[in-house]
Amino acid sequence: MLQYEKSYIILMVQSAHVVFCYYNISPMTIKEFEDTYGQDSWKNSKPVLKVYERRNETTKEIETIYLDRLADNWYINLNKANSQVFVKLGRMLPSERYVSIAISNTVTTPRDAEAENTEVHYINLGGDNFD
């Protein structure tokens, strides 16, 4: 399959509380969507990002973001740092049914505070001779 025929979404860490995603929706995806949900279903549905957090092997949806129809990227503000997150790009039909189009990679945001353990440990990699 050629690259332009595949829809995708890429997620990147911007800071401890912000992630950035960019995405492409292929014409093939739009055609398949309209074949499944009816003519004009793409035009009548709304683009949506669903943000998910992974903690201790559980996944929880933490936010739904309605996107501008012309957007192909988005900054997502998170409420906490040190989180494993991923997003799903999809469409919300007029019936409020969500249809997923693409799933991003999972990223981990950094801590926003100093580590509790501030001990420094050194190891000798060169042996006893320091000449």
C-alpha positions as a LaTeX table, in Angstrom:
\begin{tabular}{lrrr}
\hline
Residue & $x$ (\AA) & $y$ (\AA) & $z$ (\AA) \\
\hline
Met1 & 0.00 & 0.00 & 0.00 \\
Leu2 & 1.36 & 3.42 & $-0.89$ \\
Gln3 & 2.03 & 5.90 & 1.91 \\
Tyr4 & $-0.66$ & 8.36 & 0.78 \\
Glu5 & $-3.24$ & 5.57 & 1.08 \\
Lys6 & $-2.58$ & 5.11 & 4.80 \\
Ser7 & $-3.94$ & 7.35 & 7.54 \\
Tyr8 & $-1.66$ & 7.90 & 10.52 \\
Ile9 & $-1.14$ & 9.94 & 13.68 \\
Ile10 & 2.20 & 10.61 & 15.36 \\
Leu11 & 2.48 & 11.79 & 18.98 \\
Met12 & 5.53 & 13.63 & 20.39 \\
Val13 & 6.39 & 15.04 & 23.81 \\
Gln14 & 6.60 & 18.82 & 23.89 \\
Ser15 & 7.06 & 19.28 & 27.67 \\
Ala16 & 6.02 & 17.69 & 30.97 \\
His17 & 2.42 & 18.87 & 30.46 \\
Val18 & 2.10 & 19.17 & 26.66 \\
Val19 & 2.19 & 16.65 & 23.82 \\
Phe20 & 1.98 & 17.42 & 20.12 \\
Cys21 & 0.45 & 15.28 & 17.39 \\
Tyr22 & 0.34 & 15.51 & 13.64 \\
Tyr23 & $-1.72$ & 13.33 & 11.37 \\
Asn24 & $-2.76$ & 12.57 & 7.82 \\
Ile25 & $-6.10$ & 11.20 & 6.70 \\
Ser26 & $-5.88$ & 9.50 & 3.34 \\
Pro27 & $-8.54$ & 9.76 & 0.61 \\
Met28 & $-8.87$ & 5.96 & 0.88 \\
Thr29 & $-9.88$ & 6.29 & 4.56 \\
Ile30 & $-12.54$ & 8.87 & 3.68 \\
Lys31 & $-13.92$ & 6.64 & 0.92 \\
Glu32 & $-14.05$ & 3.60 & 3.23 \\
Phe33 & $-15.74$ & 5.71 & 5.92 \\
Glu34 & $-18.44$ & 6.89 & 3.51 \\
Asp35 & $-18.88$ & 3.37 & 2.11 \\
Thr36 & $-19.53$ & 2.13 & 5.65 \\
Tyr37 & $-21.52$ & 5.01 & 7.17 \\
Gly38 & $-23.23$ & 6.50 & 4.10 \\
Gln39 & $-22.82$ & 9.29 & 1.61 \\
Asp40 & $-21.89$ & 12.63 & 3.23 \\
Ser41 & $-21.14$ & 10.88 & 6.55 \\
Trp42 & $-17.62$ & 12.33 & 6.50 \\
Lys43 & $-18.94$ & 15.86 & 5.95 \\
Asn44 & $-21.63$ & 15.42 & 8.62 \\
Ser45 & $-19.29$ & 13.99 & 11.27 \\
Lys46 & $-16.81$ & 15.89 & 13.45 \\
Pro47 & $-13.06$ & 15.22 & 13.78 \\
Val48 & $-12.09$ & 14.13 & 17.29 \\
Leu49 & $-9.00$ & 13.22 & 19.29 \\
Lys50 & $-9.45$ & 10.93 & 22.27 \\
Val51 & $-6.57$ & 11.07 & 24.76 \\
Tyr52 & $-5.75$ & 7.96 & 26.80 \\
Glu53 & $-3.46$ & 7.43 & 29.77 \\
Arg54 & $-1.77$ & 4.13 & 30.65 \\
Arg55 & $-1.09$ & 3.44 & 34.33 \\
Asn56 & $-0.19$ & 0.06 & 35.84 \\
Glu57 & $-1.38$ & $-1.90$ & 32.79 \\
Thr58 & $-4.75$ & $-0.13$ & 32.70 \\
Thr59 & $-5.86$ & 2.33 & 30.04 \\
Lys60 & $-8.25$ & 5.19 & 30.75 \\
Glu61 & $-9.67$ & 7.87 & 28.47 \\
Ile62 & $-8.82$ & 11.25 & 30.00 \\
Glu63 & $-10.08$ & 13.74 & 27.40 \\
Thr64 & $-12.03$ & 14.16 & 24.17 \\
Ile65 & $-10.98$ & 17.05 & 21.93 \\
Tyr66 & $-13.09$ & 18.29 & 19.01 \\
Leu67 & $-10.73$ & 19.43 & 16.26 \\
Asp68 & $-10.93$ & 22.13 & 13.64 \\
Arg69 & $-11.93$ & 20.49 & 10.34 \\
Leu70 & $-8.87$ & 21.92 & 8.54 \\
Ala71 & $-6.29$ & 21.03 & 11.20 \\
Asp72 & $-3.62$ & 18.41 & 10.60 \\
Asn73 & $-1.82$ & 18.84 & 13.94 \\
Trp74 & $-2.73$ & 19.68 & 17.53 \\
Tyr75 & $-1.13$ & 20.55 & 20.87 \\
Ile76 & $-2.67$ & 18.69 & 23.79 \\
Asn77 & $-2.43$ & 20.09 & 27.32 \\
Leu78 & $-2.23$ & 17.43 & 30.02 \\
Asn79 & $-3.20$ & 17.87 & 33.67 \\
Lys80 & $-0.19$ & 16.00 & 35.01 \\
Ala81 & 3.40 & 15.13 & 34.22 \\
Asn82 & 5.18 & 11.77 & 34.13 \\
Ser83 & 2.34 & 10.14 & 32.19 \\
Gln84 & 2.18 & 7.50 & 29.49 \\
Val85 & $-0.30$ & 8.71 & 26.88 \\
Phe86 & $-1.53$ & 7.89 & 23.40 \\
Val87 & $-4.32$ & 9.30 & 21.24 \\
Lys88 & $-6.93$ & 8.00 & 18.86 \\
Leu89 & $-7.94$ & 10.06 & 15.86 \\
Gly90 & $-11.52$ & 9.55 & 14.80 \\
Arg91 & $-14.87$ & 10.99 & 13.82 \\
Met92 & $-17.99$ & 11.62 & 15.90 \\
Leu93 & $-21.13$ & 10.81 & 13.94 \\
Pro94 & $-24.30$ & 12.91 & 14.43 \\
Ser95 & $-25.66$ & 10.01 & 16.53 \\
Glu96 & $-22.70$ & 10.60 & 18.96 \\
Arg97 & $-21.10$ & 7.33 & 17.89 \\
Tyr98 & $-17.30$ & 7.53 & 17.81 \\
Val99 & $-15.42$ & 5.85 & 14.94 \\
Ser100 & $-11.65$ & 5.41 & 15.30 \\
Ile101 & $-9.46$ & 6.08 & 12.25 \\
Ala102 & $-5.89$ & 5.87 & 13.59 \\
Ile103 & $-4.05$ & 5.22 & 16.85 \\
Ser104 & $-0.81$ & 6.98 & 17.76 \\
Asn105 & 2.34 & 5.73 & 19.35 \\
Thr106 & 2.59 & 5.88 & 23.16 \\
Val107 & 4.83 & 8.54 & 24.72 \\
Thr108 & 5.93 & 9.21 & 28.29 \\
Thr109 & 6.09 & 12.80 & 29.49 \\
Pro110 & 8.93 & 13.73 & 31.86 \\
Arg111 & 8.60 & 14.62 & 35.52 \\
Asp112 & 8.01 & 18.29 & 36.29 \\
Ala113 & 9.89 & 18.22 & 39.61 \\
Glu114 & 13.29 & 17.22 & 40.90 \\
Ala115 & 13.76 & 13.56 & 41.80 \\
Glu116 & 13.33 & 12.70 & 45.47 \\
Asn117 & 16.59 & 10.74 & 45.51 \\
Thr118 & 19.42 & 13.25 & 45.01 \\
Glu119 & 22.30 & 10.94 & 46.00 \\
Val120 & 25.25 & 10.85 & 43.62 \\
His121 & 27.14 & 7.59 & 43.05 \\
Tyr122 & 30.44 & 7.28 & 41.18 \\
Ile123 & 31.96 & 4.13 & 39.76 \\
Asn124 & 35.55 & 3.59 & 38.72 \\
Leu125 & 35.61 & 2.43 & 35.10 \\
Gly126 & 39.36 & 2.67 & 34.57 \\
Gly127 & 40.77 & 0.51 & 37.35 \\
Asp128 & 43.16 & 1.70 & 40.05 \\
Asn129 & 45.69 & 3.38 & 37.77 \\
Phe130 & 44.87 & 7.09 & 37.22 \\
Asp131 & 48.12 & 8.13 & 35.44 \\
\hline
\end{tabular}
